[in-house]
CSV table of C-alpha atoms in Angstrom, one decimal:
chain,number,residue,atom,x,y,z
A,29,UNK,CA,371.9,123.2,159.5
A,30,UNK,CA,368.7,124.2,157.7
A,31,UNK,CA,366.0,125.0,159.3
A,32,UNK,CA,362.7,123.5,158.3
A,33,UNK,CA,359.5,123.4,160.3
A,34,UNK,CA,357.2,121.4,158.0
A,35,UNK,CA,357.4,117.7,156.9
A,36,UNK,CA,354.7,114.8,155.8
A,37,UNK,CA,355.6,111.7,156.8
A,38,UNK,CA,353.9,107.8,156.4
A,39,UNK,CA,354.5,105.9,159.2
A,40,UNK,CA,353.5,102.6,159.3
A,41,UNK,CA,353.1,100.0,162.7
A,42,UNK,CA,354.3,96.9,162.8
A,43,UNK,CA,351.8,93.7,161.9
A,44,UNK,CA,350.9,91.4,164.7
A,45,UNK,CA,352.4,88.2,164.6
A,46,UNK,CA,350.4,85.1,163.8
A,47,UNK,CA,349.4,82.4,166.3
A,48,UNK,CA,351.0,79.2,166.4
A,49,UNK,CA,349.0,76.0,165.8
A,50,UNK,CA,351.2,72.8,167.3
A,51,UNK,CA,350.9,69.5,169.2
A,52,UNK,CA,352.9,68.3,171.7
A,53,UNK,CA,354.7,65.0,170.9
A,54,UNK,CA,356.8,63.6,172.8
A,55,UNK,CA,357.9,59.8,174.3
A,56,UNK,CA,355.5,58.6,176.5
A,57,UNK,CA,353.3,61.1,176.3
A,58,UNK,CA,350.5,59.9,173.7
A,59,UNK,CA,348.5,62.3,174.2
A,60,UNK,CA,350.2,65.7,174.5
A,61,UNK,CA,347.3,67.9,173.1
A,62,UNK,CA,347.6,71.6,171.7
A,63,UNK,CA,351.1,73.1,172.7
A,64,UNK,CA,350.9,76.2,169.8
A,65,UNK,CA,351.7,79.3,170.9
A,66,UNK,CA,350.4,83.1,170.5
A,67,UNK,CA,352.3,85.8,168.4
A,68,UNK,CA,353.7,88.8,169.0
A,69,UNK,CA,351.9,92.3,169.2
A,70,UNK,CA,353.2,94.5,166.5
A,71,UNK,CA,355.2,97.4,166.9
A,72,UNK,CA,354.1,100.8,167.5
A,73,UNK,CA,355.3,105.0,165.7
A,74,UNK,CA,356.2,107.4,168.5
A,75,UNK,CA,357.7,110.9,168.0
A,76,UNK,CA,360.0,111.6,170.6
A,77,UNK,CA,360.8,115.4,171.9
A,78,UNK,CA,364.8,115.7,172.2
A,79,UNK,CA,365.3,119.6,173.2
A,80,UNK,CA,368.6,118.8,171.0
A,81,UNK,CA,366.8,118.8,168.1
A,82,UNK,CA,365.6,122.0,166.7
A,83,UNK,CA,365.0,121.3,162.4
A,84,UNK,CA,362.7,118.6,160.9
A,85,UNK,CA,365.0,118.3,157.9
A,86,UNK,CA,366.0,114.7,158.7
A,87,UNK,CA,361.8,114.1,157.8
A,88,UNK,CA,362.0,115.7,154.3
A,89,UNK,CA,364.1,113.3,152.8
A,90,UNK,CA,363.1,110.1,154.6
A,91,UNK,CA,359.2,110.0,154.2
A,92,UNK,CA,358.7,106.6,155.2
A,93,UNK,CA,358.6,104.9,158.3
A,94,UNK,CA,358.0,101.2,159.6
A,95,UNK,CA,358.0,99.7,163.1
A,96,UNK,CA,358.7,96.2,163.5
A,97,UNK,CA,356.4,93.4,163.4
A,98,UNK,CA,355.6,91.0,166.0
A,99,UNK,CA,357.2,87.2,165.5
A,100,UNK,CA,354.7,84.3,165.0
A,101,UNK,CA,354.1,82.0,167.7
A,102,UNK,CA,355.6,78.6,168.1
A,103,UNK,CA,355.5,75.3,169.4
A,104,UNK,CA,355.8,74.5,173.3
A,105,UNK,CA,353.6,77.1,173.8
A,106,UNK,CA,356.5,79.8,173.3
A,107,UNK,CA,355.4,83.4,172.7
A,108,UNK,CA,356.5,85.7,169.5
A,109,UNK,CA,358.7,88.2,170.1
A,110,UNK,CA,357.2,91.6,169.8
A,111,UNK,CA,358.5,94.0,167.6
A,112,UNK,CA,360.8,96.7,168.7
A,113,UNK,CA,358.8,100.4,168.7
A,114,UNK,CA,359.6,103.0,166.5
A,115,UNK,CA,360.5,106.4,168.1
A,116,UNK,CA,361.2,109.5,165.8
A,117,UNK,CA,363.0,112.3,167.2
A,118,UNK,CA,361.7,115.7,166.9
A,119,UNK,CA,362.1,119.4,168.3
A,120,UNK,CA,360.2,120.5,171.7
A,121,UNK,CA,357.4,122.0,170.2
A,122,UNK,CA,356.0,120.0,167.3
A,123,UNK,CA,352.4,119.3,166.4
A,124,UNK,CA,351.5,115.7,164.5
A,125,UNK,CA,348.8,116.1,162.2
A,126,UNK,CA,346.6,113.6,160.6
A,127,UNK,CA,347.4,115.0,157.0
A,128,UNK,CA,343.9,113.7,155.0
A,129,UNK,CA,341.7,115.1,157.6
A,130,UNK,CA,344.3,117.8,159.1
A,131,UNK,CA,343.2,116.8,162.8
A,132,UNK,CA,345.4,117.3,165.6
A,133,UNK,CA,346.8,114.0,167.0
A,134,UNK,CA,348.8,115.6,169.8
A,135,UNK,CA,352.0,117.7,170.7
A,136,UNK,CA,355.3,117.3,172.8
A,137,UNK,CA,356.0,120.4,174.6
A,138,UNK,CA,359.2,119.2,176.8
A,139,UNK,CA,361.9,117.2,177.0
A,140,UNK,CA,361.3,113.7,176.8
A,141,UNK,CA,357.7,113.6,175.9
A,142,UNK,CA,356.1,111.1,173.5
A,143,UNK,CA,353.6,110.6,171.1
A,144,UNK,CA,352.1,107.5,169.7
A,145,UNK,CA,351.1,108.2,165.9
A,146,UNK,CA,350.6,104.8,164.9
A,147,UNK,CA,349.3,101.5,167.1
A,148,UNK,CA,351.0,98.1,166.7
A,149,UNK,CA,348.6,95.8,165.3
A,150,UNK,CA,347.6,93.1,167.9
A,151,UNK,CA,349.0,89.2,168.4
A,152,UNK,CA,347.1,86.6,167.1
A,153,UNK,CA,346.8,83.4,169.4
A,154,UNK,CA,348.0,79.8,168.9
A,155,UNK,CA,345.8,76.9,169.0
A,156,UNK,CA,346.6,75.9,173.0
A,157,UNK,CA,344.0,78.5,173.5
A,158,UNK,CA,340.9,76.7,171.2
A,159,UNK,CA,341.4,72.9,173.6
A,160,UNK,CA,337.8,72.4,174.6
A,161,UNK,CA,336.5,69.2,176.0
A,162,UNK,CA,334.2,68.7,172.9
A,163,UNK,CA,338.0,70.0,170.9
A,164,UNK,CA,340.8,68.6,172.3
A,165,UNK,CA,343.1,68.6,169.0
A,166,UNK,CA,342.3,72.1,167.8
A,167,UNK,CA,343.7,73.2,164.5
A,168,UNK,CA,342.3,76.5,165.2
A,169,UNK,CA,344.4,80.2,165.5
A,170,UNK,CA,344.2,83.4,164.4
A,171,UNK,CA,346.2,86.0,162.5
A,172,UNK,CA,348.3,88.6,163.9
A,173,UNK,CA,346.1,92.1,162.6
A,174,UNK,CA,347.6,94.6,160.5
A,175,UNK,CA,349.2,97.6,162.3
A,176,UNK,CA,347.7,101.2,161.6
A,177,UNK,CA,348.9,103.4,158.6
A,178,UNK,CA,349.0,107.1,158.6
A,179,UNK,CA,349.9,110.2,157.0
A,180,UNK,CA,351.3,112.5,159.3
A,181,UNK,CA,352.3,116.2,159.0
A,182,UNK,CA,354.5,117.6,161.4
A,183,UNK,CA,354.8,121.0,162.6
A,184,UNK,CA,357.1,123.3,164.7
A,185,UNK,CA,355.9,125.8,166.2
A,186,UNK,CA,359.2,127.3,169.0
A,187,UNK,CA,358.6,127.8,172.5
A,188,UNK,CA,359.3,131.2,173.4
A,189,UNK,CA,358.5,133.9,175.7
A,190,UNK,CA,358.7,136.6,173.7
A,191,UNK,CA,358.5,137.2,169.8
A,192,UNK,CA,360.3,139.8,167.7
A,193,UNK,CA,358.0,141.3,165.1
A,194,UNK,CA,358.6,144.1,162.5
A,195,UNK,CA,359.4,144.7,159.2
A,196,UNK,CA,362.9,143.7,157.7
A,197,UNK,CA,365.8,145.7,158.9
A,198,UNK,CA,363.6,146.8,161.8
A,199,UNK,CA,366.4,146.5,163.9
A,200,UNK,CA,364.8,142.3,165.3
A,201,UNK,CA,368.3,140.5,164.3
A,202,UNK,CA,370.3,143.4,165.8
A,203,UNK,CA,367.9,143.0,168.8
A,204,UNK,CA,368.7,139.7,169.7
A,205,UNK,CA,372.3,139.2,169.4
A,206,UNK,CA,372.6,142.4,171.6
A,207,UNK,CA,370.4,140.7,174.6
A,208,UNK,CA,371.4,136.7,174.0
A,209,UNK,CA,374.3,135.0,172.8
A,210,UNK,CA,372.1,134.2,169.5
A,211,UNK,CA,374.2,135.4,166.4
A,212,UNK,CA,371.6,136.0,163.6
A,213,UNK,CA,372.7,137.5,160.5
A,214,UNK,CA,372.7,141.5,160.5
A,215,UNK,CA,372.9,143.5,157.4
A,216,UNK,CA,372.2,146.9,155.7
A,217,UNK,CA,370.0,145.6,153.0
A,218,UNK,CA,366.2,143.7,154.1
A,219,UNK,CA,365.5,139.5,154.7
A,220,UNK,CA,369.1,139.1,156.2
A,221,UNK,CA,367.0,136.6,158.8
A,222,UNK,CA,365.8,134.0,156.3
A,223,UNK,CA,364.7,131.5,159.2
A,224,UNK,CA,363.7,131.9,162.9
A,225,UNK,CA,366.4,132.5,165.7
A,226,UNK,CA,365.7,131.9,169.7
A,227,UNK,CA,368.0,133.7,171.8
A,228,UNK,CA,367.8,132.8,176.1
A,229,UNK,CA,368.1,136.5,177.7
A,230,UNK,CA,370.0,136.3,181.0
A,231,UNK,CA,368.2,139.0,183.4
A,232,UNK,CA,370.3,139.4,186.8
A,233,UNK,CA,371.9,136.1,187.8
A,234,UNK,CA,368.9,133.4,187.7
A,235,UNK,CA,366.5,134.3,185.8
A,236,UNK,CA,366.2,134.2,182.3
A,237,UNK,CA,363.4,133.9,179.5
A,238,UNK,CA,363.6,132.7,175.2
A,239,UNK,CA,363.2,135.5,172.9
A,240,UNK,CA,362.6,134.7,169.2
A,241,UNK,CA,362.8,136.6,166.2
A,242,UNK,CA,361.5,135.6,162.9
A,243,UNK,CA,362.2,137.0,159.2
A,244,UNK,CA,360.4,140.1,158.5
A,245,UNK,CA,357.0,141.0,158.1
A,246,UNK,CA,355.8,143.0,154.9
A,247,UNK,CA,353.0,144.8,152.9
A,248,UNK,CA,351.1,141.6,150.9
A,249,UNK,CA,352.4,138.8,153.8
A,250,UNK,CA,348.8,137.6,153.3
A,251,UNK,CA,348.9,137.2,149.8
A,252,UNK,CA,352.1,135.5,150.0
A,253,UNK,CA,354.9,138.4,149.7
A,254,UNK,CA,358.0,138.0,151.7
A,255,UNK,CA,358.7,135.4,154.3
A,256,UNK,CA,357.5,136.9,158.0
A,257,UNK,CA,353.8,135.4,157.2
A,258,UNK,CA,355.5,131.8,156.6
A,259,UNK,CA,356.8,132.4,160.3
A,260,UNK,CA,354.3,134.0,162.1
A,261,UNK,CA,353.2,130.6,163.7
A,262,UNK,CA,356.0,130.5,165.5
A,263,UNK,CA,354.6,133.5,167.6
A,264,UNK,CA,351.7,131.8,168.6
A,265,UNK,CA,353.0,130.0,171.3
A,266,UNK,CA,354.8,133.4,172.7
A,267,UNK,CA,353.2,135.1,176.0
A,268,UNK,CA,354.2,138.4,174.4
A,269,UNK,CA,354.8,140.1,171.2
A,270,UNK,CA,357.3,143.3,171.1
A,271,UNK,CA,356.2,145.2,167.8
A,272,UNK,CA,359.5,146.7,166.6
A,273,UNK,CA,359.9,149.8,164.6
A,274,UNK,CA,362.4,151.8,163.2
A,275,UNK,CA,362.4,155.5,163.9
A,276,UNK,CA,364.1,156.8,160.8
A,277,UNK,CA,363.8,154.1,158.1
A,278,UNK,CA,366.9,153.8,155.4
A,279,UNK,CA,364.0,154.0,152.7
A,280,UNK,CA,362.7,157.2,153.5
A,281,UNK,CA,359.0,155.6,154.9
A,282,UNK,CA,357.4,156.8,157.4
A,283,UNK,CA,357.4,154.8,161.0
A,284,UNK,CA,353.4,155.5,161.5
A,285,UNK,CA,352.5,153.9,158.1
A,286,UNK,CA,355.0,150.8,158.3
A,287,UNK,CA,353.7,149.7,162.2
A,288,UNK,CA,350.3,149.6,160.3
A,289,UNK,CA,351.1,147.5,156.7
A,290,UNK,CA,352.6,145.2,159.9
A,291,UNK,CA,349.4,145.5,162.7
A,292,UNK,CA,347.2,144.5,159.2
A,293,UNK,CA,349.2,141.6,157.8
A,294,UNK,CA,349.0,140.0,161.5
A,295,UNK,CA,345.0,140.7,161.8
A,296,UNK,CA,344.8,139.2,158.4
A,297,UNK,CA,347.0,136.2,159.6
A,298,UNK,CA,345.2,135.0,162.9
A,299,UNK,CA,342.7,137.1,165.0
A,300,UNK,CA,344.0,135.1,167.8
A,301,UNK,CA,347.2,136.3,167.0
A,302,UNK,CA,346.7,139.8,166.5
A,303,UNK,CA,344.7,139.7,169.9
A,304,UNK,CA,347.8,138.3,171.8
A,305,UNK,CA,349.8,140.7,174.2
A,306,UNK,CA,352.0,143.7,172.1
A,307,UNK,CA,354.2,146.3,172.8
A,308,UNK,CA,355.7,148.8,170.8
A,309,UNK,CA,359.6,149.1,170.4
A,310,UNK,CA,360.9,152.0,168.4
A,311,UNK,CA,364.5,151.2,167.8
A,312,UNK,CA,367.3,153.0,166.6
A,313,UNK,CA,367.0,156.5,168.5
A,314,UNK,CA,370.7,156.4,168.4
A,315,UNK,CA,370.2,157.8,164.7
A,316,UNK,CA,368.3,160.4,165.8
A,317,UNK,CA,369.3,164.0,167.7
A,318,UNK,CA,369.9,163.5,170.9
A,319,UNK,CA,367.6,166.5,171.6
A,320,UNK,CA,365.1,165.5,169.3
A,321,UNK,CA,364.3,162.1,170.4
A,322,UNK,CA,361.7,162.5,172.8
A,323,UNK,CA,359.8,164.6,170.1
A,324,UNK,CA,360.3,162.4,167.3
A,325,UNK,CA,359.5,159.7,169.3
A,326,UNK,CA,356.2,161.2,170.7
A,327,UNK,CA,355.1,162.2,167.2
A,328,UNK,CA,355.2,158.1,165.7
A,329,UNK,CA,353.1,157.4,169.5
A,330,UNK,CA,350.5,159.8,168.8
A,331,UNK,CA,350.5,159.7,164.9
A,332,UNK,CA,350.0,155.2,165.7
A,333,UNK,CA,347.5,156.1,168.4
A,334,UNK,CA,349.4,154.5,170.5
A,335,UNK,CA,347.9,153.7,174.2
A,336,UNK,CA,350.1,155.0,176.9
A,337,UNK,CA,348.7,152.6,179.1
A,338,UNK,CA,350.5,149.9,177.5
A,339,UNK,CA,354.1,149.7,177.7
A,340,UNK,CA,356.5,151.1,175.3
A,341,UNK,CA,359.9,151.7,174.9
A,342,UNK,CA,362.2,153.9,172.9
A,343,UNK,CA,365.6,152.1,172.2
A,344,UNK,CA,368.9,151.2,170.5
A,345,UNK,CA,369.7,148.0,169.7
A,346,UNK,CA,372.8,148.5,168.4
A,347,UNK,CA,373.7,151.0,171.4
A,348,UNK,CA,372.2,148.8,174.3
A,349,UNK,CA,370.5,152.8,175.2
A,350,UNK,CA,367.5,151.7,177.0
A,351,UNK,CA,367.2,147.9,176.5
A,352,UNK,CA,368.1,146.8,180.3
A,353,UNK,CA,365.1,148.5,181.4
A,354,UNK,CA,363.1,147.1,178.9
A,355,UNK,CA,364.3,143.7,179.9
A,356,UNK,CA,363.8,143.9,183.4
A,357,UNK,CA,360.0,145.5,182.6
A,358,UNK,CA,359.6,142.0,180.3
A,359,UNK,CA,361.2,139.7,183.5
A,360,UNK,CA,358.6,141.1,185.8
A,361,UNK,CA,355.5,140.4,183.9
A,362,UNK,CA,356.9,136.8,183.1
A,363,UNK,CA,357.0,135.7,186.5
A,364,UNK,CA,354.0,137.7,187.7
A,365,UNK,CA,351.2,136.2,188.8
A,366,UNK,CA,348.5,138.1,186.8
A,367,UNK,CA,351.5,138.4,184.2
A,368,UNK,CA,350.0,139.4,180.1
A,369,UNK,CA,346.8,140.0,181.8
């Protein structure tokens, strides 16, 4: 299924139905008064978090969306039926948006939540409620009001513990399919990942955390090059960011030079972002001589200005050389107190 993130919807609440105006007439009784009865309240647009769900295709080709309207009142002072609710299932982890002013409505971060985007309009009432000494055969009633209209953008942004960031054919896809039982495309040429993956990372027997990866980041994101800065949002929700890098690039580039175009396109991007928790992963040391990796390796550290204070890790991916303890190192800061602090 395709993956989309991004859809602007109309949804409309139902109307309110009218209010009843009526007399009761029957034998015997001459003077029956006002019997009319009030309407139904319209109904209302709720999005609906299903953790089942994880595209918002279904919203870019239906754009439309109407709740139903409340019945009109009627005669022996009998109620409208209220029309039914409108609920639209989304992914865990999308934002509404009011699209013409682009203000947050609200979010539904777990199964089950909901979110009302659009109020039923409210009943009118029947004419039993007008009777009045000085008006006992009122032919008054009100209409049902109009329910609200809006323009709503939606947005995904996954729930993840970790993110994956580098630039293509950093190793990211490669990462995650070793770790998870997520099964990304992996390829020799760059943008094999066209859309975002989450992998869940078993660590011992119970516990366990979401890793994501997202298409590669390169040199002009900000401008528009590539597809890693379409994606980036879907790190901001992460605790932590692993910065991967490969140690001896197909291309020729130096490692030192391409953890920087990456570090600048994400300042650029969000300064809350860049801010957010990193550590560095150099992958693929299973390329390099096995007696040369610690030099190699201490080189890019010192050449990125790297603090050793903050963790680091010198992997394989595609070996498994090194990730357990990396994993384990990632488990305990998760479920630390003070954890990404």
């Amino acid at each position: 299924m395709r993956f989309v993130d991004e859809a602007v919807i109309t949804v409309h609440a139902g109307k309110g139905g009218n209010g009843c105006v009526s007399f009761r007439r029957e034998k015997y009784v001459p003077k029956g008064g006002p019997d009319g009865g009030d309407g139904g309240h319209g109904g209302s647009v709720f999005i609906f978090a299903d953790e089942n769900v994880n595209t918002l295709i279904d919203y870019r080709y239906q754009r439309n969306y109407q709740a139903q309207s409340g019945k009109p009142g009627e005669g022996k002072k009998c109620a409208g039926k209220k029309g039914e609710d409108l609920y639209l299932i989304v992914p865990v982890g999308t934002i509404a948006y009011e699209a013409t002013t682009n203000q947050k409505v609200g979010e539904v971060l777990k199964d089950g939540d909901t979110l009302k985007l659009a109020q039923g309009g409210r009943r009118g009432i029947g004419n039993v409620h007008f009777k009045s000494s000085t008006n006992q055969a009122p032919r008054q009633f009100t209409y049902g009001e109009e329910g609200e209209s809006f323009e709503i953008r939606l947005e995904l942004k996954l729930l993840a513990d970790v993110g994956l960031l580098g630039l293509p054919n950093a190793g990211k896809s490669t990462l995650i399919r070793a770790v998870s039982a997520a099964t990304p495309k992996v390829a020799d040429y760059p943008f094999t990942t066209m859309y975002p993956n989450l992998g869940v990372v078993r660590v011992g027997q119970y516990e366990s955390f979401v890793i994501a990866d997202i298409p590669g980041v390169i040199e002009g994101a900000a401008e528009g090059a590539g597809l890693g800065l379409k994606f980036l949002k879907h790190l901001t929700r992460t605790k932590c960011v692993l910065h991967m890098v490969d140690v001896l690039p197909v291309d020729g580039s130096d490692p030192i030079e391409n953890y920087h175009k990456v570090e600048n396109e994400l300042k650029k991007y969000s300064e809350a972002l860049y801010k957010k928790p990193r550590w560095l992963v150099l992958n693929k040391i299973d390329q390099l001589p096995q007696d040369e990796v610690d030099d190699i390796c201490e080189h890019i550290l010192q050449g990125i200005g790297w603090n050793k204070n903050e963790p680091y890790f010198f992997i394989s991916g595609m070996s498994g050389q090194n990730t357990e303890k990396m994993l384990q190192k990632i488990m305990t800061m998760l479920t630390s107190k003070d954890s990404w602090k």
